[in-house]
Amino acid sequence: MARFPWTRSLALMSALALTACGDDTKTNPSGGGGDDDDTADTATDTAGSGTGTDSGTGGGGNDTGSGSGNDTGAGTDTDTGGSSAVLMLDNPGDLLTFYDGSATQQIELADASGESNADQDFYLVLVNTAESDIGYRLRTRLGEAPAPPPSARPRPLTRPPARPAPFRRANPGAPPPLDQADVGRMRDEFLVRSNLMDSGEYAIVNATLQALGDNVSIWVDDDVAIDIDIGCDGDVDIPHPYDAYGFDNCDLVNVADILDTNVIPNVRELYGEESDVDGDGRVAIVITPVLNAITLTSSEESDHSKILASYAEPGVDLQPFDARLNPGSDEAEVIYVFAPDPYGFFNPNTGPTVEDFISYRLAGEAARAFTSLVGYNKKVILNESSPEEDWVIDVLGTFAADYCGFGATFYPEAWTYLDAPNLYPLMAEATGAMASLERGAQYLFGRWIFDQAVHEGVLGEDLLRDVLDRTETGQEAFEGATEDMLGMGLAELTVRWHLALLTAGRTTAQGTPLLDTSTFAPYAATYRLEAPPIAPRGFYGANGYQIGFDPAGLNEAWSGGTTNVPSLLGAYNVRTGNTDAVTYTPGFEFNGYVAKNHGVHVVRLVDLAYDLTRLELQASGEGLVGAVLRAPDPVSPDWAVENIFSATEVNAVALPALPDDGRPIYGLGRISDPGTTYIPDGTPEEGTVHDTDRWTLDLRDRPVGSLVHVAAWLERHHVDSSGTLGPQDPWIAIVPSELVPRPTVQGTSSTSCPEGDTFQFPTSVLQHLYTQVFLSNVLYPNASVSDDPEQAESAVGNFDACGEPATGDTGDTGPTLPACADDWDRDTVLNSLEPTPTNVRDQLRVMECTLNGGTAPDTSVIQRRNFDMDELDNDEEASFDLLANAGGTTDLRSEDGYVSLTLTGGRSWTILVGASAGTGPYELTVKEIAR
């Protein structure tokens, strides 16, 4: 295990701490045990002892026993924001934490047992605690051998008794004025926020009461088609003039029952009660397509394919209406939700079905939005404080949805966050109801903080409720609760949270959890609710629904929760594989960029060059804290590095063998500056040669003809510490290896034709060879001509890839072939008439024609599906597959690259990577997907 040389680095890393765990039981409330046979470190213990086969006496830390392990020392994190114990990264699972936040930091990875760091992998977890984004650069240098660490005093953990929440209404109100006779007849007017960018723009919505419960009234915008089934017997009595596509009032009767029985009572039990400013005793739920369409007003194109699923704006709606000062108030407790729209009439980029709308999404969104009403009542009305910040409400509200059985509402957003956590602040800025369309960070954190509290012996409900009970808001309120009950602030909790995400389901070679779960709280195991309609136990409508989230597995969405036999919504399942990490390897300049307010970046460190490695981090500002985790030692590399210097070199880099169990393999490459070649024929000139990388995916170890479904995608790396990413317009393709041109120095030259122009690959080539053998930086002809594959292929399929053979005199011995000066490759197609492709697709078809004897095959194996989906569509949205856990993005404003297709075994395939513009590093990921 590595530590800092205290004589040199203490000023830089005064708050460095290490937790040693892994496959040793080194720290627990009653002491640690293991099989350490190294020199012992001293410890300050207060709560028991542990034994082992150690020839020493234990590990340093705040554990109370004289524990041991199979390394030089063992201990737990004793960081208090100041002094700390520093131990070493001897074994997989050992952990080093640092909370100093200095702009320049040095981290020694040296292994005290003498093993080389070059044979080890590590993870670096960085949390940006600053209020501005931070860029940074990583380097590795030769480090120093570790020395015994100093001892440190343990940190006491105080947990005062939880305070009960004041469960009461601010205003009991008058008797409800609505009754069942009003359903389908009563109409009302609501003001709905209609512009993401303008907080003062509201649409006037006329809505009809379509369902009534004890706690809620459900109103449907008159612009939404809904059929009326008066007796809910399955026969539509009053069809809407327009097609409702299966949406009827009985769907909402079920929703009202779910909200009455499950959501409202459970959220009140969790956090307290809402206000009742209008005295009707109910919360109004307004279903309106304004929310479907509002994302189209965003200045970010990436928002256009999303839906603002719900919002509540108590700071507006619970204050008096004022045409000038408060023009959006409905003077009532209102939750606005999106409308079902399976065919995208309201927003062509989305299509929420009726089924998923009424199964879990509406209830989940209502739980989150209802939490904001409770929070406003407690913070503003009862405590006379400020409104709680949006990110806190989102943490509490998304957890409330999960607690009620409707957490699947936020599974896609959780996946998006795990794909790129450096893009999303945990503490999203407080900008009102429209603060964020992505709540994955808040959902995952809220779910884990509840599990962390339970792990520490605290009622999770008490911890979360305490946040709303306080007069403080935001980070101050959250940390007040967590420091009182857990003894930890938000920075340490964020680091521990991401360690839980990173290590879920991962084990050491011995099969034990990678991170010691007695010290570090994992995500609790998921389970399915048992809430049959006869005896729902307060969770009506969520029978069979998943509770909790698995960061390393399948997370299921269900429908039919009001029945005894719920059904799986397979198309809405989400598969995750821990936090996505960006790979660092020596030889590539590595830069990172982390969002402010507890954004997180995870870096995997591989192929380290030194036996004793020092990791150097230089940031653009102060505030980066985090941890280094020793990963399991690699049995064989699952990565390859593209180390080809010249753009004119056409060699392919072999990827590792593709596992058949879904584990990914990686390629680390760089699109470099273009090179040049000389074109001697015609008017001599220089030709630009764009850098295009070639990766070999060898499937010859698979049975011939077997089907192998793969996904491959790009993630660009940063080129500097200012947040600039690599190639601006990268692309990817997967094609049969034999169709990729491979010119050679010996074979692509004029040596066989002395009367022609003198040339020799790669420094000079004939004009037509220049267009055929040096791969273009343009992937596909007229790439975005249409999203319809048949139309697109028809529009670009007229390229003549073979050329027209020359006709010569025919004598007794047959046709006279053209001279080699006119036909260098002697294929009877004159040099001047050779095809001159301008894109990769056509270059591949030229090669296909050549291999087919100079004629085009009846059916080309080069199809649109072989090429980058992001490059061929008409939008700027990154492609991904939630169920396969494939694809993603590294930038909210542009695409990277994604291909998903079925390959055949018994042959070699080549993955091409290029860029239409720009240069820079990238990471290629390839995995087999079960079908």
PDB file of N, CA, C and O in Angstrom, residues 11 22 58 73 146 189 291 391 442 574 634 740:
ATOM      1  N   ALA A  11       2.810  19.049   2.999  1.00  0.00           N
ATOM      2  CA  ALA A  11       2.198  20.355   2.722  1.00  0.00           C
ATOM      3  C   ALA A  11       1.172  20.262   1.611  1.00  0.00           C
ATOM      4  O   ALA A  11       0.205  21.017   1.577  1.00  0.00           O
ATOM      5  N   GLY A  22     -10.548  -4.413   1.090  1.00  0.00           N
ATOM      6  CA  GLY A  22     -10.341  -5.456   0.116  1.00  0.00           C
ATOM      7  C   GLY A  22     -10.690  -6.811   0.654  1.00  0.00           C
ATOM      8  O   GLY A  22     -11.690  -7.005   1.312  1.00  0.00           O
ATOM      9  N   GLY A  58      -1.293  -5.241  14.512  1.00  0.00           N
ATOM     10  CA  GLY A  58      -2.522  -4.644  14.002  1.00  0.00           C
ATOM     11  C   GLY A  58      -2.283  -3.501  13.062  1.00  0.00           C
ATOM     12  O   GLY A  58      -1.166  -3.182  12.731  1.00  0.00           O
ATOM     13  N   GLY A  73       0.283  -3.181   6.610  1.00  0.00           N
ATOM     14  CA  GLY A  73      -0.490  -2.610   7.698  1.00  0.00           C
ATOM     15  C   GLY A  73      -1.931  -2.529   7.300  1.00  0.00           C
ATOM     16  O   GLY A  73      -2.295  -2.720   6.165  1.00  0.00           O
ATOM     17  N   PRO A 146       7.542   3.404   0.227  1.00  0.00           N
ATOM     18  CA  PRO A 146       6.750   3.835   1.383  1.00  0.00           C
ATOM     19  C   PRO A 146       7.508   3.710   2.685  1.00  0.00           C
ATOM     20  O   PRO A 146       8.444   2.920   2.822  1.00  0.00           O
ATOM     21  N   GLU A 189     -59.235  26.559 -14.818  1.00  0.00           N
ATOM     22  CA  GLU A 189     -58.152  27.170 -15.590  1.00  0.00           C
ATOM     23  C   GLU A 189     -56.877  27.142 -14.756  1.00  0.00           C
ATOM     24  O   GLU A 189     -56.890  27.472 -13.562  1.00  0.00           O
ATOM     25  N   LEU A 291     -45.986  20.361 -20.890  1.00  0.00           N
ATOM     26  CA  LEU A 291     -44.731  19.848 -20.360  1.00  0.00           C
ATOM     27  C   LEU A 291     -44.002  18.976 -21.370  1.00  0.00           C
ATOM     28  O   LEU A 291     -42.775  18.928 -21.378  1.00  0.00           O
ATOM     29  N   TRP A 391     -31.949  20.842  -5.569  1.00  0.00           N
ATOM     30  CA  TRP A 391     -31.218  19.574  -5.557  1.00  0.00           C
ATOM     31  C   TRP A 391     -31.559  18.762  -4.312  1.00  0.00           C
ATOM     32  O   TRP A 391     -31.635  17.523  -4.381  1.00  0.00           O
ATOM     33  N   GLN A 442     -29.217  12.861  -8.154  1.00  0.00           N
ATOM     34  CA  GLN A 442     -29.979  13.022  -6.915  1.00  0.00           C
ATOM     35  C   GLN A 442     -30.679  11.715  -6.536  1.00  0.00           C
ATOM     36  O   GLN A 442     -30.722  11.347  -5.358  1.00  0.00           O
ATOM     37  N   VAL A 574     -33.459  -1.216 -17.394  1.00  0.00           N
ATOM     38  CA  VAL A 574     -32.188  -0.500 -17.481  1.00  0.00           C
ATOM     39  C   VAL A 574     -31.099  -1.378 -16.866  1.00  0.00           C
ATOM     40  O   VAL A 574     -31.236  -1.827 -15.727  1.00  0.00           O
ATOM     41  N   PRO A 634      -4.990  -7.243 -13.055  1.00  0.00           N
ATOM     42  CA  PRO A 634      -5.446  -7.794 -14.334  1.00  0.00           C
ATOM     43  C   PRO A 634      -4.804  -9.142 -14.618  1.00  0.00           C
ATOM     44  O   PRO A 634      -3.598  -9.324 -14.431  1.00  0.00           O
ATOM     45  N   VAL A 740     -10.871  -3.587 -46.075  1.00  0.00           N
ATOM     46  CA  VAL A 740     -10.159  -2.349 -45.735  1.00  0.00           C
ATOM     47  C   VAL A 740      -8.862  -2.300 -46.541  1.00  0.00           C
ATOM     48  O   VAL A 740      -8.040  -3.229 -46.461  1.00  0.00           O
TER      49      VAL A 740
END
